Amino acid sequence: MGQELVRRSGLKPTGLWSTQIMMERPDLVRDIHDAFFAAGSHVATTNTYAIHRDRLHPAGIEDRFDELHHLACEMACRSRDNHGTGLVVGSVGPLGWSYSHDGAPPEDQSAELYGEVCRIQSDYVDVYLIETIASIEQARASLRGALGNGKPVWLALTVDDTDGTRLRSGESLAAALDEIAANPPQAILLNCSVPEAITMGLESIGNAGVPFGAYANGFTGISPDFQKKGSAVTKLTSRIDLTPSAYADHVDQWIDTGATIVGGCCEVGPDHIKELSRRFG
């Protein structure tokens, strides 16, 4: 969603990313949901990834927190209803900053903030999708906030682009799975890492005893500069080799390992999903 909004709007990305563009061009959010459904997607993910108080406050728009969540959820639901079928999953992005493991509030405070997002989305979504979690502490905090709100929870962890068996914090996937085993989500995913790293990590999460899957990004890698709060996606570079067919080849490997939830993250657009739908239904 975020990179499609950047591409279609022609607007300069800011640290508010998809939220900023939604405020200026809300029609594009609905158009993109429609495009993904038309391509064969079974899921609409709400454009709420970056709607956290710690992102809105520096821009002076924290008072719009509830309003923006409602707007994003309503557009995903309308697109699903127009399509006639599909799930709406509520995106719950990471506190602190994407890919960073040390910028979020302490665990108890983080758990409450994640829970606040889930409670706002509860009237709209079928599933909570906690995305791009880079550390064990934030995995615990996000699950504490999301579980118990009456909806299934999918937890998506982001792994190191050079070693897919480790979170971006350096902690092992195996340790993360052990940590959440007593209070597990309904599905565990890997997301927003290069597909090659995700292939490395899937064997670990396949042993977690719950449905699993993955959705990779199309960046060459995550630069250290982007992990600084307030950075814009202009600091990241897109791959030129990840065609729809090439991406589907990676997904084919994931399905062979037992993955049952597959899709795409940043830089994976409707054409990629159309190819996944053609190959895998």
PDB file of C-alpha atoms in Angstrom:
ATOM      1  CA  MET A   1       0.000   0.000   0.000  1.00  0.00           C
ATOM      2  CA  GLY A   2       2.609   2.551   1.084  1.00  0.00           C
ATOM      3  CA  GLN A   3       4.850   2.284  -1.953  1.00  0.00           C
ATOM      4  CA  GLU A   4       1.876   2.100  -4.310  1.00  0.00           C
ATOM      5  CA  LEU A   5       0.608   5.356  -2.795  1.00  0.00           C
ATOM      6  CA  VAL A   6       4.003   6.967  -3.326  1.00  0.00           C
ATOM      7  CA  ARG A   7       4.130   5.751  -6.914  1.00  0.00           C
ATOM      8  CA  ARG A   8       0.597   6.745  -7.880  1.00  0.00           C
ATOM      9  CA  SER A   9       0.426  10.070  -6.083  1.00  0.00           C
ATOM     10  CA  GLY A  10       3.720  11.520  -7.239  1.00  0.00           C
ATOM     11  CA  LEU A  11       3.908  13.207  -3.829  1.00  0.00           C
ATOM     12  CA  LYS A  12       7.198  13.497  -1.985  1.00  0.00           C
ATOM     13  CA  PRO A  13       7.386  10.873   0.796  1.00  0.00           C
ATOM     14  CA  THR A  14       7.625  12.080   4.392  1.00  0.00           C
ATOM     15  CA  GLY A  15       8.143  10.354   7.730  1.00  0.00           C
ATOM     16  CA  LEU A  16       4.352   9.980   7.910  1.00  0.00           C
ATOM     17  CA  TRP A  17       4.574   7.924   4.697  1.00  0.00           C
ATOM     18  CA  SER A  18       1.249   6.316   3.748  1.00  0.00           C
ATOM     19  CA  THR A  19      -0.649   8.356   6.351  1.00  0.00           C
ATOM     20  CA  GLN A  20       0.451  11.656   4.810  1.00  0.00           C
ATOM     21  CA  ILE A  21      -0.631  10.618   1.332  1.00  0.00           C
ATOM     22  CA  MET A  22      -3.948   9.270   2.627  1.00  0.00           C
ATOM     23  CA  MET A  23      -4.703  12.648   4.189  1.00  0.00           C
ATOM     24  CA  GLU A  24      -4.041  14.386   0.870  1.00  0.00           C
ATOM     25  CA  ARG A  25      -5.387  11.759  -1.557  1.00  0.00           C
ATOM     26  CA  PRO A  26      -7.735   9.358   0.271  1.00  0.00           C
ATOM     27  CA  ASP A  27      -9.210   8.278  -3.060  1.00  0.00           C
ATOM     28  CA  LEU A  28      -5.940   6.563  -3.921  1.00  0.00           C
ATOM     29  CA  VAL A  29      -6.170   4.257  -0.914  1.00  0.00           C
ATOM     30  CA  ARG A  30      -9.520   2.930  -2.093  1.00  0.00           C
ATOM     31  CA  ASP A  31      -8.219   2.654  -5.672  1.00  0.00           C
ATOM     32  CA  ILE A  32      -5.265   0.554  -4.519  1.00  0.00           C
ATOM     33  CA  HIS A  33      -7.425  -1.762  -2.427  1.00  0.00           C
ATOM     34  CA  ASP A  34      -9.636  -2.224  -5.492  1.00  0.00           C
ATOM     35  CA  ALA A  35      -6.601  -2.927  -7.684  1.00  0.00           C
ATOM     36  CA  PHE A  36      -5.283  -5.615  -5.355  1.00  0.00           C
ATOM     37  CA  PHE A  37      -8.675  -7.331  -5.163  1.00  0.00           C
ATOM     38  CA  ALA A  38      -8.957  -7.181  -8.951  1.00  0.00           C
ATOM     39  CA  ALA A  39      -5.512  -8.800  -9.173  1.00  0.00           C
ATOM     40  CA  GLY A  40      -6.715 -11.764  -7.126  1.00  0.00           C
ATOM     41  CA  SER A  41      -5.933 -10.836  -3.545  1.00  0.00           C
ATOM     42  CA  HIS A  42      -8.005 -12.494  -0.824  1.00  0.00           C
ATOM     43  CA  VAL A  43      -7.075  -9.881   1.792  1.00  0.00           C
ATOM     44  CA  ALA A  44      -7.231  -6.098   2.148  1.00  0.00           C
ATOM     45  CA  THR A  45      -4.756  -4.774   4.704  1.00  0.00           C
ATOM     46  CA  THR A  46      -5.873  -1.477   6.230  1.00  0.00           C
ATOM     47  CA  ASN A  47      -3.684   1.566   5.601  1.00  0.00           C
ATOM     48  CA  THR A  48      -3.007   1.957   9.332  1.00  0.00           C
ATOM     49  CA  TYR A  49       0.594   0.743   9.522  1.00  0.00           C
ATOM     50  CA  ALA A  50       2.012   4.187  10.319  1.00  0.00           C
ATOM     51  CA  ILE A  51      -0.908   5.543  12.375  1.00  0.00           C
ATOM     52  CA  HIS A  52       0.753   5.532  15.780  1.00  0.00           C
ATOM     53  CA  ARG A  53       0.785   8.353  18.274  1.00  0.00           C
ATOM     54  CA  ASP A  54       4.584   8.527  18.208  1.00  0.00           C
ATOM     55  CA  ARG A  55       4.430   9.270  14.476  1.00  0.00           C
ATOM     56  CA  LEU A  56       1.528  11.708  14.557  1.00  0.00           C
ATOM     57  CA  HIS A  57       2.643  13.740  17.595  1.00  0.00           C
ATOM     58  CA  PRO A  58       5.818  15.239  16.031  1.00  0.00           C
ATOM     59  CA  ALA A  59       3.685  16.414  13.083  1.00  0.00           C
ATOM     60  CA  GLY A  60       1.155  18.061  15.401  1.00  0.00           C
ATOM     61  CA  ILE A  61      -1.728  15.829  14.316  1.00  0.00           C
ATOM     62  CA  GLU A  62      -2.077  13.377  17.202  1.00  0.00           C
ATOM     63  CA  ASP A  63      -5.636  14.651  17.650  1.00  0.00           C
ATOM     64  CA  ARG A  64      -6.491  12.895  14.359  1.00  0.00           C
ATOM     65  CA  PHE A  65      -5.398   9.464  15.627  1.00  0.00           C
ATOM     66  CA  ASP A  66      -8.895   7.952  15.921  1.00  0.00           C
ATOM     67  CA  GLU A  67     -10.201   9.677  12.794  1.00  0.00           C
ATOM     68  CA  LEU A  68      -7.403   8.350  10.592  1.00  0.00           C
ATOM     69  CA  HIS A  69      -7.834   4.782  11.825  1.00  0.00           C
ATOM     70  CA  HIS A  70     -11.562   4.928  11.111  1.00  0.00           C
ATOM     71  CA  LEU A  71     -10.967   6.388   7.632  1.00  0.00           C
ATOM     72  CA  ALA A  72      -8.449   3.712   6.664  1.00  0.00           C
ATOM     73  CA  CYS A  73     -10.581   0.866   8.006  1.00  0.00           C
ATOM     74  CA  GLU A  74     -13.717   2.135   6.296  1.00  0.00           C
ATOM     75  CA  MET A  75     -11.992   2.275   2.905  1.00  0.00           C
ATOM     76  CA  ALA A  76     -10.695  -1.285   3.196  1.00  0.00           C
ATOM     77  CA  CYS A  77     -14.158  -2.522   4.176  1.00  0.00           C
ATOM     78  CA  ARG A  78     -15.872  -0.685   1.323  1.00  0.00           C
ATOM     79  CA  SER A  79     -13.424  -2.154  -1.178  1.00  0.00           C
ATOM     80  CA  ARG A  80     -13.967  -5.657   0.213  1.00  0.00           C
ATOM     81  CA  ASP A  81     -17.745  -5.193   0.134  1.00  0.00           C
ATOM     82  CA  ASN A  82     -17.595  -3.947  -3.454  1.00  0.00           C
ATOM     83  CA  HIS A  83     -15.469  -6.944  -4.402  1.00  0.00           C
ATOM     84  CA  GLY A  84     -17.934  -9.244  -2.651  1.00  0.00           C
ATOM     85  CA  THR A  85     -15.494 -11.444  -0.763  1.00  0.00           C
ATOM     86  CA  GLY A  86     -12.257 -11.385   1.183  1.00  0.00           C
ATOM     87  CA  LEU A  87     -10.822 -10.568   4.594  1.00  0.00           C
ATOM     88  CA  VAL A  88     -10.036  -7.165   6.024  1.00  0.00           C
ATOM     89  CA  VAL A  89      -6.982  -7.341   8.250  1.00  0.00           C
ATOM     90  CA  GLY A  90      -6.041  -4.479  10.511  1.00  0.00           C
ATOM     91  CA  SER A  91      -2.431  -3.429  10.107  1.00  0.00           C
ATOM     92  CA  VAL A  92      -0.667  -2.723  13.404  1.00  0.00           C
ATOM     93  CA  GLY A  93       2.788  -1.409  12.553  1.00  0.00           C
ATOM     94  CA  PRO A  94       5.760  -1.270  14.908  1.00  0.00           C
ATOM     95  CA  LEU A  95       6.144   1.375  17.576  1.00  0.00           C
ATOM     96  CA  GLY A  96       9.381   3.336  17.502  1.00  0.00           C
ATOM     97  CA  TRP A  97      10.280   3.009  13.829  1.00  0.00           C
ATOM     98  CA  SER A  98      10.289   0.395  11.103  1.00  0.00           C
ATOM     99  CA  TYR A  99      13.123  -2.139  11.328  1.00  0.00           C
ATOM    100  CA  SER A 100      14.469  -0.559  14.521  1.00  0.00           C
ATOM    101  CA  HIS A 101      14.455  -2.664  17.669  1.00  0.00           C
ATOM    102  CA  ASP A 102      15.351  -0.049  20.271  1.00  0.00           C
ATOM    103  CA  GLY A 103      13.167   3.016  19.703  1.00  0.00           C
ATOM    104  CA  ALA A 104       9.844   1.849  21.134  1.00  0.00           C
ATOM    105  CA  PRO A 105       8.457   2.661  24.607  1.00  0.00           C
ATOM    106  CA  PRO A 106       8.977   0.147  27.442  1.00  0.00           C
ATOM    107  CA  GLU A 107       7.095  -3.123  27.077  1.00  0.00           C
ATOM    108  CA  ASP A 108       4.137  -2.325  29.363  1.00  0.00           C
ATOM    109  CA  GLN A 109       3.526   1.012  27.657  1.00  0.00           C
ATOM    110  CA  SER A 110       3.954  -0.523  24.217  1.00  0.00           C
ATOM    111  CA  ALA A 111       1.417  -3.240  25.029  1.00  0.00           C
ATOM    112  CA  GLU A 112      -1.184  -0.620  25.925  1.00  0.00           C
ATOM    113  CA  LEU A 113      -0.510   1.391  22.762  1.00  0.00           C
ATOM    114  CA  TYR A 114      -0.830  -1.685  20.551  1.00  0.00           C
ATOM    115  CA  GLY A 115      -4.036  -2.580  22.373  1.00  0.00           C
ATOM    116  CA  GLU A 116      -5.452   0.898  21.775  1.00  0.00           C
ATOM    117  CA  VAL A 117      -5.026   0.460  18.022  1.00  0.00           C
ATOM    118  CA  CYS A 118      -6.702  -2.949  18.081  1.00  0.00           C
ATOM    119  CA  ARG A 119      -9.680  -1.661  20.054  1.00  0.00           C
ATOM    120  CA  ILE A 120     -10.276   1.129  17.530  1.00  0.00           C
ATOM    121  CA  GLN A 121     -10.127  -1.333  14.624  1.00  0.00           C
ATOM    122  CA  SER A 122     -12.250  -4.005  16.275  1.00  0.00           C
ATOM    123  CA  ASP A 123     -15.553  -3.005  14.657  1.00  0.00           C
ATOM    124  CA  TYR A 124     -14.043  -3.269  11.157  1.00  0.00           C
ATOM    125  CA  VAL A 125     -11.442  -5.996  10.824  1.00  0.00           C
ATOM    126  CA  ASP A 126     -11.532  -9.778  10.666  1.00  0.00           C
ATOM    127  CA  VAL A 127      -7.925 -10.237  11.818  1.00  0.00           C
ATOM    128  CA  TYR A 128      -5.268  -8.108  13.506  1.00  0.00           C
ATOM    129  CA  LEU A 129      -2.001  -8.142  11.549  1.00  0.00           C
ATOM    130  CA  ILE A 130       0.964  -7.049  13.680  1.00  0.00           C
ATOM    131  CA  GLU A 131       3.642  -6.185  11.155  1.00  0.00           C
ATOM    132  CA  THR A 132       7.399  -5.731  10.857  1.00  0.00           C
ATOM    133  CA  ILE A 133       8.260  -6.595  14.449  1.00  0.00           C
ATOM    134  CA  ALA A 134      12.033  -6.516  14.868  1.00  0.00           C
ATOM    135  CA  SER A 135      12.649  -7.690  18.459  1.00  0.00           C
ATOM    136  CA  ILE A 136      11.456 -10.232  20.989  1.00  0.00           C
ATOM    137  CA  GLU A 137      10.381  -7.529  23.436  1.00  0.00           C
ATOM    138  CA  GLN A 138       8.120  -5.889  20.862  1.00  0.00           C
ATOM    139  CA  ALA A 139       6.755  -9.295  19.821  1.00  0.00           C
ATOM    140  CA  ARG A 140       5.698  -9.859  23.431  1.00  0.00           C
ATOM    141  CA  ALA A 141       4.302  -6.335  23.794  1.00  0.00           C
ATOM    142  CA  SER A 142       2.306  -6.421  20.569  1.00  0.00           C
ATOM    143  CA  LEU A 143       0.789  -9.817  21.376  1.00  0.00           C
ATOM    144  CA  ARG A 144      -0.142  -8.644  24.867  1.00  0.00           C
ATOM    145  CA  GLY A 145      -1.954  -5.701  23.292  1.00  0.00           C
ATOM    146  CA  ALA A 146      -3.679  -7.588  20.482  1.00  0.00           C
ATOM    147  CA  LEU A 147      -4.700 -10.917  21.980  1.00  0.00           C
ATOM    148  CA  GLY A 148      -7.938 -10.930  23.926  1.00  0.00           C
ATOM    149  CA  ASN A 149      -9.747  -8.404  21.723  1.00  0.00           C
ATOM    150  CA  GLY A 150     -11.990 -10.979  20.114  1.00  0.00           C
ATOM    151  CA  LYS A 151     -10.190 -11.348  16.783  1.00  0.00           C
ATOM    152  CA  PRO A 152      -7.480 -13.693  15.482  1.00  0.00           C
ATOM    153  CA  VAL A 153      -3.966 -12.258  15.547  1.00  0.00           C
ATOM    154  CA  TRP A 154      -1.261 -12.756  12.927  1.00  0.00           C
ATOM    155  CA  LEU A 155       2.247 -11.789  14.001  1.00  0.00           C
ATOM    156  CA  ALA A 156       4.702 -10.815  11.244  1.00  0.00           C
ATOM    157  CA  LEU A 157       8.384 -10.657  12.185  1.00  0.00           C
ATOM    158  CA  THR A 158      11.040  -8.907  10.091  1.00  0.00           C
ATOM    159  CA  VAL A 159      14.372 -10.668   9.717  1.00  0.00           C
ATOM    160  CA  ASP A 160      17.912  -9.597   8.931  1.00  0.00           C
ATOM    161  CA  ASP A 161      18.415  -9.245   5.176  1.00  0.00           C
ATOM    162  CA  THR A 162      21.636 -11.271   5.298  1.00  0.00           C
ATOM    163  CA  ASP A 163      20.609 -13.887   7.882  1.00  0.00           C
ATOM    164  CA  GLY A 164      16.957 -14.821   7.797  1.00  0.00           C
ATOM    165  CA  THR A 165      17.266 -16.939  10.923  1.00  0.00           C
ATOM    166  CA  ARG A 166      17.612 -13.772  13.018  1.00  0.00           C
ATOM    167  CA  LEU A 167      15.374 -10.808  13.748  1.00  0.00           C
ATOM    168  CA  ARG A 168      16.721  -7.386  12.883  1.00  0.00           C
ATOM    169  CA  SER A 169      17.585  -7.040  16.586  1.00  0.00           C
ATOM    170  CA  GLY A 170      20.084  -9.880  16.160  1.00  0.00           C
ATOM    171  CA  GLU A 171      17.979 -12.231  18.290  1.00  0.00           C
ATOM    172  CA  SER A 172      17.299 -15.643  16.795  1.00  0.00           C
ATOM    173  CA  LEU A 173      13.932 -16.618  15.367  1.00  0.00           C
ATOM    174  CA  ALA A 174      14.123 -19.771  17.452  1.00  0.00           C
ATOM    175  CA  ALA A 175      14.427 -17.695  20.646  1.00  0.00           C
ATOM    176  CA  ALA A 176      11.513 -15.497  19.559  1.00  0.00           C
ATOM    177  CA  LEU A 177       9.282 -18.513  18.977  1.00  0.00           C
ATOM    178  CA  ASP A 178      10.229 -19.971  22.358  1.00  0.00           C
ATOM    179  CA  GLU A 179       9.379 -16.639  24.009  1.00  0.00           C
ATOM    180  CA  ILE A 180       5.856 -16.436  22.561  1.00  0.00           C
ATOM    181  CA  ALA A 181       5.016 -20.146  22.721  1.00  0.00           C
ATOM    182  CA  ALA A 182       2.950 -19.761  25.898  1.00  0.00           C
ATOM    183  CA  ASN A 183       0.809 -17.000  24.363  1.00  0.00           C
ATOM    184  CA  PRO A 184       0.935 -17.624  20.600  1.00  0.00           C
ATOM    185  CA  PRO A 185      -0.826 -15.802  17.767  1.00  0.00           C
ATOM    186  CA  GLN A 186      -3.100 -17.627  15.359  1.00  0.00           C
ATOM    187  CA  ALA A 187      -0.465 -17.359  12.590  1.00  0.00           C
ATOM    188  CA  ILE A 188       3.203 -16.410  12.365  1.00  0.00           C
ATOM    189  CA  LEU A 189       4.615 -14.677   9.299  1.00  0.00           C
ATOM    190  CA  LEU A 190       7.868 -13.163   8.080  1.00  0.00           C
ATOM    191  CA  ASN A 191       7.603  -9.818   6.333  1.00  0.00           C
ATOM    192  CA  CYS A 192       9.350  -6.793   4.871  1.00  0.00           C
ATOM    193  CA  SER A 193      12.725  -8.441   4.371  1.00  0.00           C
ATOM    194  CA  VAL A 194      14.292  -9.523   1.088  1.00  0.00           C
ATOM    195  CA  PRO A 195      12.732 -12.764  -0.188  1.00  0.00           C
ATOM    196  CA  GLU A 196      16.013 -14.638  -0.016  1.00  0.00           C
ATOM    197  CA  ALA A 197      16.264 -13.980   3.739  1.00  0.00           C
ATOM    198  CA  ILE A 198      12.656 -14.970   4.271  1.00  0.00           C
ATOM    199  CA  THR A 199      13.286 -18.299   2.554  1.00  0.00           C
ATOM    200  CA  MET A 200      16.091 -18.905   5.069  1.00  0.00           C
ATOM    201  CA  GLY A 201      13.822 -18.151   8.024  1.00  0.00           C
ATOM    202  CA  LEU A 202      10.707 -20.058   7.078  1.00  0.00           C
ATOM    203  CA  GLU A 203      12.039 -23.414   8.220  1.00  0.00           C
ATOM    204  CA  SER A 204      12.250 -22.044  11.765  1.00  0.00           C
ATOM    205  CA  ILE A 205       8.708 -20.707  11.925  1.00  0.00           C
ATOM    206  CA  GLY A 206       7.338 -23.809  10.237  1.00  0.00           C
ATOM    207  CA  ASN A 207       7.974 -25.624  13.495  1.00  0.00           C
ATOM    208  CA  ALA A 208       5.864 -23.254  15.597  1.00  0.00           C
ATOM    209  CA  GLY A 209       2.709 -25.363  15.461  1.00  0.00           C
ATOM    210  CA  VAL A 210       0.467 -22.662  13.922  1.00  0.00           C
ATOM    211  CA  PRO A 211      -0.228 -21.660  10.304  1.00  0.00           C
ATOM    212  CA  PHE A 212       2.650 -19.675   8.839  1.00  0.00           C
ATOM    213  CA  GLY A 213       3.626 -17.693   5.778  1.00  0.00           C
ATOM    214  CA  ALA A 214       5.459 -14.693   4.406  1.00  0.00           C
ATOM    215  CA  TYR A 215       5.332 -11.497   2.385  1.00  0.00           C
ATOM    216  CA  ALA A 216       8.637  -9.971   1.304  1.00  0.00           C
ATOM    217  CA  ASN A 217       9.626  -6.489   0.188  1.00  0.00           C
ATOM    218  CA  GLY A 218      11.286  -5.403  -3.042  1.00  0.00           C
ATOM    219  CA  PHE A 219      14.038  -3.231  -1.594  1.00  0.00           C
ATOM    220  CA  THR A 220      17.723  -3.966  -2.098  1.00  0.00           C
ATOM    221  CA  GLY A 221      18.043  -3.822   1.689  1.00  0.00           C
ATOM    222  CA  ILE A 222      17.282  -1.560   4.637  1.00  0.00           C
ATOM    223  CA  SER A 223      19.855   1.190   5.049  1.00  0.00           C
ATOM    224  CA  PRO A 224      20.888   2.259   8.575  1.00  0.00           C
ATOM    225  CA  ASP A 225      19.795   5.826   7.728  1.00  0.00           C
ATOM    226  CA  PHE A 226      16.192   4.705   7.316  1.00  0.00           C
ATOM    227  CA  GLN A 227      16.104   3.302  10.848  1.00  0.00           C
ATOM    228  CA  LYS A 228      16.307   6.841  12.242  1.00  0.00           C
ATOM    229  CA  LYS A 229      12.942   8.231  13.341  1.00  0.00           C
ATOM    230  CA  GLY A 230      11.381  10.573  10.804  1.00  0.00           C
ATOM    231  CA  SER A 231      13.208   9.145   7.790  1.00  0.00           C
ATOM    232  CA  ALA A 232      11.423   8.928   4.450  1.00  0.00           C
ATOM    233  CA  VAL A 233      11.451   5.988   2.058  1.00  0.00           C
ATOM    234  CA  THR A 234      13.592   8.018  -0.340  1.00  0.00           C
ATOM    235  CA  LYS A 235      16.508   6.553   1.637  1.00  0.00           C
ATOM    236  CA  LEU A 236      15.677   3.076   0.298  1.00  0.00           C
ATOM    237  CA  THR A 237      16.409   1.629  -3.135  1.00  0.00           C
ATOM    238  CA  SER A 238      14.118  -0.660  -5.092  1.00  0.00           C
ATOM    239  CA  ARG A 239      15.308  -3.813  -6.821  1.00  0.00           C
ATOM    240  CA  ILE A 240      15.028  -4.042 -10.589  1.00  0.00           C
ATOM    241  CA  ASP A 241      15.216  -7.839 -10.764  1.00  0.00           C
ATOM    242  CA  LEU A 242      12.115  -8.695  -8.729  1.00  0.00           C
ATOM    243  CA  THR A 243       9.638  -9.084 -11.561  1.00  0.00           C
ATOM    244  CA  PRO A 244       6.247 -10.679 -10.880  1.00  0.00           C
ATOM    245  CA  SER A 245       7.558 -13.973 -12.206  1.00  0.00           C
ATOM    246  CA  ALA A 246      10.778 -13.810 -10.148  1.00  0.00           C
ATOM    247  CA  TYR A 247       8.840 -12.953  -7.004  1.00  0.00           C
ATOM    248  CA  ALA A 248       6.437 -15.839  -7.597  1.00  0.00           C
ATOM    249  CA  ASP A 249       9.419 -18.187  -7.853  1.00  0.00           C
ATOM    250  CA  HIS A 250      10.366 -17.220  -4.295  1.00  0.00           C
ATOM    251  CA  VAL A 251       6.789 -17.710  -3.114  1.00  0.00           C
ATOM    252  CA  ASP A 252       6.767 -21.134  -4.751  1.00  0.00           C
ATOM    253  CA  GLN A 253       9.624 -22.128  -2.426  1.00  0.00           C
ATOM    254  CA  TRP A 254       7.695 -20.843   0.599  1.00  0.00           C
ATOM    255  CA  ILE A 255       4.631 -22.858  -0.314  1.00  0.00           C
ATOM    256  CA  ASP A 256       6.819 -25.938  -0.694  1.00  0.00           C
ATOM    257  CA  THR A 257       7.882 -25.498   2.955  1.00  0.00           C
ATOM    258  CA  GLY A 258       4.225 -25.448   4.062  1.00  0.00           C
ATOM    259  CA  ALA A 259       3.415 -21.728   3.990  1.00  0.00           C
ATOM    260  CA  THR A 260      -0.330 -21.114   3.638  1.00  0.00           C
ATOM    261  CA  ILE A 261      -0.474 -17.295   3.904  1.00  0.00           C
ATOM    262  CA  VAL A 262       1.546 -15.540   1.201  1.00  0.00           C
ATOM    263  CA  GLY A 263       1.573 -12.096  -0.342  1.00  0.00           C
ATOM    264  CA  GLY A 264       3.714  -9.032  -0.771  1.00  0.00           C
ATOM    265  CA  CYS A 265       5.015  -6.072   1.207  1.00  0.00           C
ATOM    266  CA  CYS A 266       6.710  -2.840   0.057  1.00  0.00           C
ATOM    267  CA  GLU A 267       7.396  -2.636  -3.697  1.00  0.00           C
ATOM    268  CA  VAL A 268       5.237  -5.698  -4.387  1.00  0.00           C
ATOM    269  CA  GLY A 269       2.319  -4.397  -6.400  1.00  0.00           C
ATOM    270  CA  PRO A 270      -0.874  -5.629  -8.058  1.00  0.00           C
ATOM    271  CA  ASP A 271       1.028  -7.150 -10.984  1.00  0.00           C
ATOM    272  CA  HIS A 272       2.970  -9.358  -8.570  1.00  0.00           C
ATOM    273  CA  ILE A 273      -0.239 -10.428  -6.824  1.00  0.00           C
ATOM    274  CA  LYS A 274      -1.850 -11.160 -10.172  1.00  0.00           C
ATOM    275  CA  GLU A 275       0.980 -13.584 -10.930  1.00  0.00           C
ATOM    276  CA  LEU A 276       0.659 -15.228  -7.506  1.00  0.00           C
ATOM    277  CA  SER A 277      -3.075 -15.633  -8.096  1.00  0.00           C
ATOM    278  CA  ARG A 278      -2.457 -17.113 -11.546  1.00  0.00           C
ATOM    279  CA  ARG A 279       0.011 -19.679 -10.224  1.00  0.00           C
ATOM    280  CA  PHE A 280      -1.411 -20.542  -6.830  1.00  0.00           C
ATOM    281  CA  GLY A 281      -5.092 -19.530  -6.885  1.00  0.00           C
TER     282      GLY A 281
END
